[in-house]
XYZ file of C-alpha atoms in Angstrom:
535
model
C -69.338 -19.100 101.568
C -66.682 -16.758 99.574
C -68.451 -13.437 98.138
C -68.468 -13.680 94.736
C -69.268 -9.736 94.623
C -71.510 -7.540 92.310
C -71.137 -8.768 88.975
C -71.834 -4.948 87.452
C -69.015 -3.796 89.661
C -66.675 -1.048 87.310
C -63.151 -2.372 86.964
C -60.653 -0.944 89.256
C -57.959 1.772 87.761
C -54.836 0.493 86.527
C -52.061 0.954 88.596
C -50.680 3.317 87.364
C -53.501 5.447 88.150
C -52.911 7.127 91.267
C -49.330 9.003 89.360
C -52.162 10.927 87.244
C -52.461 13.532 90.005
C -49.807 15.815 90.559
C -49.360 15.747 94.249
C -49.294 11.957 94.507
C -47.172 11.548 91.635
C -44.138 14.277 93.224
C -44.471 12.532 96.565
C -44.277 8.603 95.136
C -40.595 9.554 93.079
C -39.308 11.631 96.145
C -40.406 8.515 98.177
C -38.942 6.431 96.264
C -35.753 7.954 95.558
C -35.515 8.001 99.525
C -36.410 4.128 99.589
C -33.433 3.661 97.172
C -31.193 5.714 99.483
C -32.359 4.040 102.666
C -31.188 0.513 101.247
C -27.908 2.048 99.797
C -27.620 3.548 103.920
C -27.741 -0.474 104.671
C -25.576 -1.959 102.943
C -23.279 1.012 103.227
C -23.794 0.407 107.249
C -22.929 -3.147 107.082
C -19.857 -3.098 104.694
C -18.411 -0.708 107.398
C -18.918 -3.536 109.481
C -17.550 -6.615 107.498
C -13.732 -6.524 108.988
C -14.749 -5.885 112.541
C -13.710 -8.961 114.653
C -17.621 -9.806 115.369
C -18.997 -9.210 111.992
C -21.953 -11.008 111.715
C -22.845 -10.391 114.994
C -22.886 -6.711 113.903
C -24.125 -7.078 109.970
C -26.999 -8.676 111.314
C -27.648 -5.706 114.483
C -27.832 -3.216 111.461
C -31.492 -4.877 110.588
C -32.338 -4.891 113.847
C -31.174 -1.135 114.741
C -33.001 -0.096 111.387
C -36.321 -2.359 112.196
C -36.683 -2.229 115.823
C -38.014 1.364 116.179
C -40.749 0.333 113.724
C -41.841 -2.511 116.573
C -41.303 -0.253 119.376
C -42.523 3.548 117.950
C -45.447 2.486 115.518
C -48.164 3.046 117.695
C -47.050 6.453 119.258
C -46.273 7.434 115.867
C -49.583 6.894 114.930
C -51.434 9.111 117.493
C -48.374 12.002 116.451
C -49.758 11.489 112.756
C -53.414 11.497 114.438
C -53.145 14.734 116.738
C -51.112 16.887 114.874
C -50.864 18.138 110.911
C -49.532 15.284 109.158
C -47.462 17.338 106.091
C -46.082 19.205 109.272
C -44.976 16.017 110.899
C -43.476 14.348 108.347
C -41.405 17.544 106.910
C -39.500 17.788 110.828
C -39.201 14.177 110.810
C -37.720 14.236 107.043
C -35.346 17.300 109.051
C -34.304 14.727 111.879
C -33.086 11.808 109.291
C -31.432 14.405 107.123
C -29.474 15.586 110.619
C -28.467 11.998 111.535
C -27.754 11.429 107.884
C -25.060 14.649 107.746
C -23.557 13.162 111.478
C -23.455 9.566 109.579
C -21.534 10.765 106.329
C -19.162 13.775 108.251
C -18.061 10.801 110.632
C -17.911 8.272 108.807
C -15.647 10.492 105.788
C -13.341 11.380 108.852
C -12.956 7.849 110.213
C -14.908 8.812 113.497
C -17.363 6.372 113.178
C -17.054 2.953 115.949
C -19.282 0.170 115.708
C -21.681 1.397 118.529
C -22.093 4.447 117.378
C -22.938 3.567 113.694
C -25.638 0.968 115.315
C -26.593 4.203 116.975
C -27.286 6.321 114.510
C -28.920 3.548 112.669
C -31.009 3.154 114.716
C -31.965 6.781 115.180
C -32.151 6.717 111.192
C -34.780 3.712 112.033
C -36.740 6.118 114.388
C -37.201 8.681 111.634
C -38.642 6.016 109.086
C -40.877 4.678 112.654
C -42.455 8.006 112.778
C -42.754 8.396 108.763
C -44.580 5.359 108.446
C -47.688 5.859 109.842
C -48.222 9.604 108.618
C -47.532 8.870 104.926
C -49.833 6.068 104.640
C -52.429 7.724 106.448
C -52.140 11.040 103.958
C -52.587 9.023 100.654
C -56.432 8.754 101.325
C -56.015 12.596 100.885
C -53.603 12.221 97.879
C -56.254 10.142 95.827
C -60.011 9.265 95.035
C -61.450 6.239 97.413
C -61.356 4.634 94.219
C -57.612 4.550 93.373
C -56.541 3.192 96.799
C -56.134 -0.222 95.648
C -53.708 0.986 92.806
C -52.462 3.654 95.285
C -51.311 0.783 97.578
C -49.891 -1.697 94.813
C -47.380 1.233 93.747
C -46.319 1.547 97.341
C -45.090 -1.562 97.165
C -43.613 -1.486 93.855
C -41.862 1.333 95.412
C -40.203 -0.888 98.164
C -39.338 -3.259 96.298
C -37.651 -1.769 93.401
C -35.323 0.016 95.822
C -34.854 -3.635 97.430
C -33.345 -3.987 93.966
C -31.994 -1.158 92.711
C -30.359 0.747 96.229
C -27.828 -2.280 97.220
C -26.982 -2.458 93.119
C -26.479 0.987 93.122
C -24.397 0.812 96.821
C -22.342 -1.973 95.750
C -20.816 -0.017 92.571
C -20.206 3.326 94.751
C -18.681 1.645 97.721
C -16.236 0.188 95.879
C -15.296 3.317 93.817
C -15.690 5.773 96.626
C -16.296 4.486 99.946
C -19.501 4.567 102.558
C -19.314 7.568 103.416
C -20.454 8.777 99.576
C -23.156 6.452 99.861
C -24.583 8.074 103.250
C -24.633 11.590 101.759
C -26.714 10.224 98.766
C -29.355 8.695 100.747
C -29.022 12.252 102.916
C -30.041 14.330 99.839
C -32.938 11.880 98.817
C -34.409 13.407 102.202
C -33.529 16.399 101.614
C -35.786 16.020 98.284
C -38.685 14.836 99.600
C -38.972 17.172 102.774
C -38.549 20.022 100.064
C -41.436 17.903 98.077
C -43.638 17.443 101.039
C -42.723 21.143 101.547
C -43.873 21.856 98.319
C -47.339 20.074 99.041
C -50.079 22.417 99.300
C -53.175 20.079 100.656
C -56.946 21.098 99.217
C -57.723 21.321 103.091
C -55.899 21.186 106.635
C -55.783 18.751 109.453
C -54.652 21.136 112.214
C -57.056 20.745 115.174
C -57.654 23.998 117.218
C -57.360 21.284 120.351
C -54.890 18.426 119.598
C -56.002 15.451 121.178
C -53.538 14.777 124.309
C -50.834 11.968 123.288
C -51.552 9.510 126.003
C -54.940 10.007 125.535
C -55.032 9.762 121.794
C -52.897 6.448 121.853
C -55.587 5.121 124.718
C -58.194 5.976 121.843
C -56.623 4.177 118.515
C -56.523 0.988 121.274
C -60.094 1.209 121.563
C -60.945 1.995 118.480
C -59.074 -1.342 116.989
C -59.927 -3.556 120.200
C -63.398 -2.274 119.325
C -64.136 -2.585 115.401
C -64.456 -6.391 114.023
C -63.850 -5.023 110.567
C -60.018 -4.106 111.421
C -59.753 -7.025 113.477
C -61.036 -9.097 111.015
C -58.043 -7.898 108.562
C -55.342 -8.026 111.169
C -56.120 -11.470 111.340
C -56.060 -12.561 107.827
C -52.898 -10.714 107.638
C -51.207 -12.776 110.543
C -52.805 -15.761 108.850
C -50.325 -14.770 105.763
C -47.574 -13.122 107.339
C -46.842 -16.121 110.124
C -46.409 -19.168 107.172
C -45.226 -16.539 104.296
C -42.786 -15.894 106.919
C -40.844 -18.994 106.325
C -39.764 -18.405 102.918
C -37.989 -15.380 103.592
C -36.207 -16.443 106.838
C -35.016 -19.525 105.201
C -34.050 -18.892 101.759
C -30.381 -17.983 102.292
C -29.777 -21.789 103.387
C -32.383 -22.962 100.828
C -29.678 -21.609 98.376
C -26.679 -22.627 100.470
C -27.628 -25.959 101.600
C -30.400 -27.484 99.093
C -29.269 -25.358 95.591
C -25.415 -25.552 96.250
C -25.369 -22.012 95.453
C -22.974 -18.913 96.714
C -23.464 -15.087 97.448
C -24.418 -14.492 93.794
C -26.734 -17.376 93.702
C -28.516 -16.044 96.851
C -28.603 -12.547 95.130
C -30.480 -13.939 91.977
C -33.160 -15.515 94.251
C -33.630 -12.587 95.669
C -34.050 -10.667 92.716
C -36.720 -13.276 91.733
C -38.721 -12.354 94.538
C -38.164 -8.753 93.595
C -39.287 -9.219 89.748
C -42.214 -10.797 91.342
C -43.377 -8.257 93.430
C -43.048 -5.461 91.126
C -45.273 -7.374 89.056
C -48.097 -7.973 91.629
C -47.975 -4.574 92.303
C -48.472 -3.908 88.450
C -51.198 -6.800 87.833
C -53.106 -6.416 90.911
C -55.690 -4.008 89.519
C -56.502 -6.283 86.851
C -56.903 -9.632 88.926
C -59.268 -7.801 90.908
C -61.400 -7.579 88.063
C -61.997 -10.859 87.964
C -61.641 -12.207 91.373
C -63.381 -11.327 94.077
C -61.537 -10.308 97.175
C -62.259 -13.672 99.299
C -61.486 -15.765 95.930
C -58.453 -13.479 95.587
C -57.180 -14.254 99.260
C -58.115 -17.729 98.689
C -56.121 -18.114 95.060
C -52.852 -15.993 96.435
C -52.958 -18.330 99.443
C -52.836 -21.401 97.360
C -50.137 -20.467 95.294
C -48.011 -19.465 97.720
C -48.217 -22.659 99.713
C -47.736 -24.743 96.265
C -44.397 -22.228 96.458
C -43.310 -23.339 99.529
C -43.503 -27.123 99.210
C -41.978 -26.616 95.845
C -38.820 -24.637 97.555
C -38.715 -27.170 100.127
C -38.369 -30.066 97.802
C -37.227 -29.422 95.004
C -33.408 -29.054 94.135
C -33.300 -27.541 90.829
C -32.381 -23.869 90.546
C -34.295 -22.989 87.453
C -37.828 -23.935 88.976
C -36.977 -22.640 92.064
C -36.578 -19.181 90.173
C -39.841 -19.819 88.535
C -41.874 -20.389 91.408
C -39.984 -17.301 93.431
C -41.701 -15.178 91.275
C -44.683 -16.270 91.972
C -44.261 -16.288 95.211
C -43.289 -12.318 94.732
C -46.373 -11.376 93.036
C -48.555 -13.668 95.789
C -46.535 -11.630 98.841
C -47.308 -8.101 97.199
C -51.143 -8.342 96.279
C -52.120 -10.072 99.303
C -50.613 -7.532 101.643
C -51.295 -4.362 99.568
C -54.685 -5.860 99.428
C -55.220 -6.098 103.108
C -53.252 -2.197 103.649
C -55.703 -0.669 100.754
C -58.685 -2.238 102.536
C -57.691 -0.738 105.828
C -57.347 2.593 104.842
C -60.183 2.335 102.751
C -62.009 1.680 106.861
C -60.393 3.694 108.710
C -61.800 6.880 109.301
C -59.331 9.907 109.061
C -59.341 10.696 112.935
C -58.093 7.630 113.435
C -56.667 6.402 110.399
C -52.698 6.938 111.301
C -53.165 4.670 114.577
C -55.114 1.540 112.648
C -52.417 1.726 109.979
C -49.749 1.883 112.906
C -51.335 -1.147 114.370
C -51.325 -2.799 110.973
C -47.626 -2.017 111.046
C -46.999 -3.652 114.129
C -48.282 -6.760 112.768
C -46.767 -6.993 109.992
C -43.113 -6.140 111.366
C -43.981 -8.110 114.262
C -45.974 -11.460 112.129
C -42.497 -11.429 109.721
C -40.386 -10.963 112.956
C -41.906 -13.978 115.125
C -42.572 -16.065 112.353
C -38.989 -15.936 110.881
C -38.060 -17.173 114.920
C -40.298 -20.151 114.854
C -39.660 -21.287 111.608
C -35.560 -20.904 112.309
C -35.932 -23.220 115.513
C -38.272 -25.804 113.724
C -35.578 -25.971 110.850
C -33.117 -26.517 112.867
C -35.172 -29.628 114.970
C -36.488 -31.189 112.067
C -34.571 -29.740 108.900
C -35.777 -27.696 105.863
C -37.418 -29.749 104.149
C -39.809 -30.719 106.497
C -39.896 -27.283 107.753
C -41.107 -25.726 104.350
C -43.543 -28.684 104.187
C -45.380 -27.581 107.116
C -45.408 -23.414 106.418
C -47.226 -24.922 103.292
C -49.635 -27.036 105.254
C -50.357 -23.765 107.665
C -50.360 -21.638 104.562
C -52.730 -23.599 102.619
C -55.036 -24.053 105.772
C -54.883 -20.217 106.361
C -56.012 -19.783 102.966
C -58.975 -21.814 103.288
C -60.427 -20.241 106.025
C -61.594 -17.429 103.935
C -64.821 -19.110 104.102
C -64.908 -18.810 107.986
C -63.438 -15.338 108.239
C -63.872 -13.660 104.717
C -62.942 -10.694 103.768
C -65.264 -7.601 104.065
C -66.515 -5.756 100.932
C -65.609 -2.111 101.513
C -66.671 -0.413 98.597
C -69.698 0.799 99.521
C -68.341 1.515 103.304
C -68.938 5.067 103.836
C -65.952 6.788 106.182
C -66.008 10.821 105.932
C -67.223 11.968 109.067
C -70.933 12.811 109.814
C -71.596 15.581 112.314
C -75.422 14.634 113.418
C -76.297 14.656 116.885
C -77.902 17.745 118.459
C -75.504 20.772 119.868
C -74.910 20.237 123.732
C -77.379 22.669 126.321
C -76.106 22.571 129.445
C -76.040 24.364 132.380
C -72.297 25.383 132.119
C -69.430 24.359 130.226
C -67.345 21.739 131.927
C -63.426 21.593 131.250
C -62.808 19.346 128.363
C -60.300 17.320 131.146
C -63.109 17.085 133.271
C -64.187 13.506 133.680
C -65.365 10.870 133.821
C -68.572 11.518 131.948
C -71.481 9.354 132.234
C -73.947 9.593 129.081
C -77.483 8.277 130.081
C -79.771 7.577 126.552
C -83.438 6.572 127.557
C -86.051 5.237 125.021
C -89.445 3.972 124.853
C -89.886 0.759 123.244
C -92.795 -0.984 123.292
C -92.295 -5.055 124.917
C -93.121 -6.569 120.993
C -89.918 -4.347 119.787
C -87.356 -4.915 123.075
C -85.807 -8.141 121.902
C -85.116 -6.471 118.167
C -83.599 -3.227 119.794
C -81.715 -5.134 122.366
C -80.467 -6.678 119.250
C -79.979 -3.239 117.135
C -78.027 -1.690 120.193
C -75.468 -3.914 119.616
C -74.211 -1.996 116.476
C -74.681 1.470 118.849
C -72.534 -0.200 121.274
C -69.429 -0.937 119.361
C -69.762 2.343 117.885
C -69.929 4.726 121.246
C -66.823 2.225 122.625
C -65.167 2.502 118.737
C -65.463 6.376 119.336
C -64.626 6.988 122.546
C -66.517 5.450 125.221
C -64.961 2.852 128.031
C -68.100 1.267 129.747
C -71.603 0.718 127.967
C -74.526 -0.919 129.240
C -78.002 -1.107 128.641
C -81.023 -1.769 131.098
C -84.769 -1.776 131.606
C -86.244 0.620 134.000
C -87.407 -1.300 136.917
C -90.561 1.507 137.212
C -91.889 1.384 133.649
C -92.335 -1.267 131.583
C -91.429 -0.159 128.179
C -88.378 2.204 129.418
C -85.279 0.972 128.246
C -82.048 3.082 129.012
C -78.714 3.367 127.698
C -75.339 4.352 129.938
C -72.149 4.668 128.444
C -68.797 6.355 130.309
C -65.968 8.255 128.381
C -62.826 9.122 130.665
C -63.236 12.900 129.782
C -65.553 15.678 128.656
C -63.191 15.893 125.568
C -63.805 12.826 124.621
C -67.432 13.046 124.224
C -66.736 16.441 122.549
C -64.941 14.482 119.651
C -68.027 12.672 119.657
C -69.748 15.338 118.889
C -67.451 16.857 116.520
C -66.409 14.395 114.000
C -65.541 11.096 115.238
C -68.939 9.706 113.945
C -69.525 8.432 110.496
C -72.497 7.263 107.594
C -71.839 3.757 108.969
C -72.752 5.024 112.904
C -75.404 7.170 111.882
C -77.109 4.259 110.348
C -76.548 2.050 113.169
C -78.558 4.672 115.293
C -81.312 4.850 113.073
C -81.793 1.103 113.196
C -82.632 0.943 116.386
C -83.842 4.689 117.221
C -86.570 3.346 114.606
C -87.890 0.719 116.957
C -88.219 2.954 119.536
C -91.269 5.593 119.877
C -90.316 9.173 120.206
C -87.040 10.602 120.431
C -84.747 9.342 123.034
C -83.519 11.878 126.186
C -80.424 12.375 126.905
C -78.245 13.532 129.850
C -74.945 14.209 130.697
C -73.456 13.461 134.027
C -70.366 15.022 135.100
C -68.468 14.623 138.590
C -69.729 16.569 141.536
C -66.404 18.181 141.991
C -66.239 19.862 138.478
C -66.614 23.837 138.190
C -69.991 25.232 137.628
């Protein structure tokens, strides 16, 4: 059944909350301002483009040299964000886009600039934003109370969106008076403002590690740590479930306004501005729905509407209600998806939190990318109207599986790290690259208590493979019969030092406790490292 939720629950904030303290507040204009200039760089890049002899070949490569590092970098960027200082990262990444910015405006003012190498420096102007994406998001945790993450998330996408409608405006007007090249050194000091912003940043506490986690190893980890927590996977999927039917409304609406509305250029424009009006509004209204919907009945409304919306788009033919129901269809895109972000960084613990968000990235670049493919190739078999019919089918169906996979209730999820086992006696200190590492748990349980702690252990499983561990197993003792014992592997000594140092949270700790308490005594534990390791 959909949770209904406390009843007593406080209201969230409003969403205008989060802009109440300081450091968010600098960081959210100087973000925007640079959202604004990065859709002025666009359509900048692609009016260079217009009187080439392959145009829209090469209009339409500017998306995909701005959107393609997100699919390909996402994940790396996320153990970066993970392993090292995160203001640190994103002020030399903010350095790198203002370089390529300078090379795009110098060239492009002295008529240097080809088509391959403006794709080029698109697309390294895509890698900077790759790299920014997972660090910033993973920060705002830090920026603002558990409790304003909702809001915190809503005005991140008011943020896009308003420069969806303001930075082409804005580009359009200058281009025409003064060229591209005016239009690239804009968007290059909008960098420039928030790297001296982020500069300006001083956080309460620092991330810097005195050991930063080896890249390869750190991205092996976020894997694992996704693969291995139902909670994330649980809101990857109902994200896909969105993204993959929502998909179709986006992909298809410039021939919805060509084809079934009669409409130009300008027409098209207005429909997108629809969309726009309607997403700044979810973003502003989202707070207060919450208060009276739950999240599953939430999901389960937004779904709805937005699969009314697409059989309406599909069918329909007149211009005003298509507007109408664009809006809605605005607000429904915005607090579903800001939803499911806020919820994951609300999970994610901050050790790993840049790498789930990266992976949530991945989806939804990747859910908008292959979804806009299918639906393009069923239009053109079967038409639009037909095609919109069945996004709305899948939407709607999507939407009512809520029931079967709701969504969890994270506010009383408990993520700050909990230091708790013992310290480490051992003989000698291994190498933290030692490895592998076999952990060996044993504990007494007595036979009327095995089948509950076989059942208990499941929740210690997930969370030694969720925090570092690659094999777990547990076994009876073939010489006693009330010995159970626990083995779990982890690829290096370092690894199970992060275990012991801050990778554990509330939510582990009580896991433990459930099923140390069916067990008499305390259990023993020993480490066993390879034969060839230094003494």
């Amino acid at each position: 059944m959909v949770s209904a939720g406390p009843a007593d629950a406080e209201p969230p904030p409003s969403a205008w909350a989060p802009l109440r303290f300081a450091a968010y507040r600098s960081l959210w204009l100087a973000l925007l301002g640079a959202n604004i200039g990065t859709w002025m760089q666009t359509v900048g890049a692609q009016w260079l483009l217009v009187n080439d002899a392959n145009a829209s070949t090469l209009v339409a490569l500017v998306q995909t040299a701005s959107n393609l590092p997100i699919l390909l970098l996402a994940l790396p960027a996320g153990a970066l964000a993970d392993t090292f200082d995160r203001r640190h990262l994103l002020i030399y990444v903010q350095c790198f886009i203002v370089a390529v910015g300078v090379a795009l405006t110098l060239l492009t003012a002295t008529g240097h600039m080809p088509p391959a190498l403006l794709l080029t420096l698109t697309f390294a102007f895509g890698v900077g934003q790759a790299l920014t994406l997972p660090a910033w998001a993973a920060v705002i945790p830090d920026l603002v109370p558990r409790t304003h993450l909702q809001s915190a998330a809503a005005l991140g996408s008011i943020s896009v969106n308003a420069a969806r409608s303001v930075g082409p405006a804005i580009a359009g007007v200058l281009i025409a008076q003064t060229g591209a090249a005016v239009v690239f050194a804009l968007n290059t000091i909008t960098f420039v403002l928030f790297a001296l912003t982020l500069w300006r940043w001083r956080p309460g506490t620092s991330r810097a590690v005195e050991v930063p986690e080896r890249f390869t190893a750190a991205l092996r980890a976020g894997g694992r740590y996704v693969r291995h927590s139902p909670i994330v996977r649980r809101l990857l999927l109902r994200s896909v479930l969105f993204l993959v039917p929502g998909s179709a409304l986006w992909a298809l609406l410039p021939l919805i306004a060509n084809k079934r509305l009669g409409l130009g250029s300008g027409g098209y424009g207005v429909l997108l501005a629809a969309l726009g009006v309607g997403a700044i509004a979810g973003g502003l209204v989202l707070p207060l729905v919450r208060t009276y919907l739950p999240p599953n009945r939430f999901l389960l409304a937004t779904g709805l509407v937005y699969g009314v919306v697409l059989l309406v788009v599909g069918v329909v033919r007149n211009e005003a209600i298509v507007l109408v129901v664009l809006v809605a269809a605005g607000l429904a895109w915005v607090t579903v998806l800001s939803n499911v972000n806020a919820e994951i960084q609300l999970f994610l613990p901050g050790w790993v939190r840049a790498r789930g968000l990266a992976v949530y990235q991945v989806v939804f670049a990747g859910g908008q990318a292959i979804g806009a493919l299918i639906w393009g190739i069923v239009a053109d078999a079967v038409g639009l109207v037909v095609t919109h019919v069945a996004a709305a089918i899948l939407m709607t169906a999507g939407a009512l599986t809520v029931r079967l996979w709701p969504l969890p209730d994270m506010r009383a999820v408990e993520r700050d790290p909990a230091t708790y086992w013992p310290d480490l006696r051992l003989a000698h200190e291994p190498d933290p690259s030692v490895g592998p590492v076999v952990v060996i748990v044993s504990y007494t349980v007595r036979p009327e208590h095995r089948e509950e702690f076989v059942t208990a252990m499941e929740q210690v499983r997930a969370s030694r493979q969720r925090t570092g561990a690659v094999r777990w197993g547990l076994f009876r003792e073939g010489e006693s019969a009330d010995r159970l014992v626990e083995v779990y592997q982890l690829p290096t000594w370092d690894e199970h030092l992060r275990q012991h140092g801050g990778r554990l949270t509330a939510d582990d700790r009580a896991a433990e406790a459930r099923a140390y308490a069916l067990a008499d005594g305390q259990p023993a534990v020993r480490h066993l490292l390879p034969a060839h390791a230094d003494p």
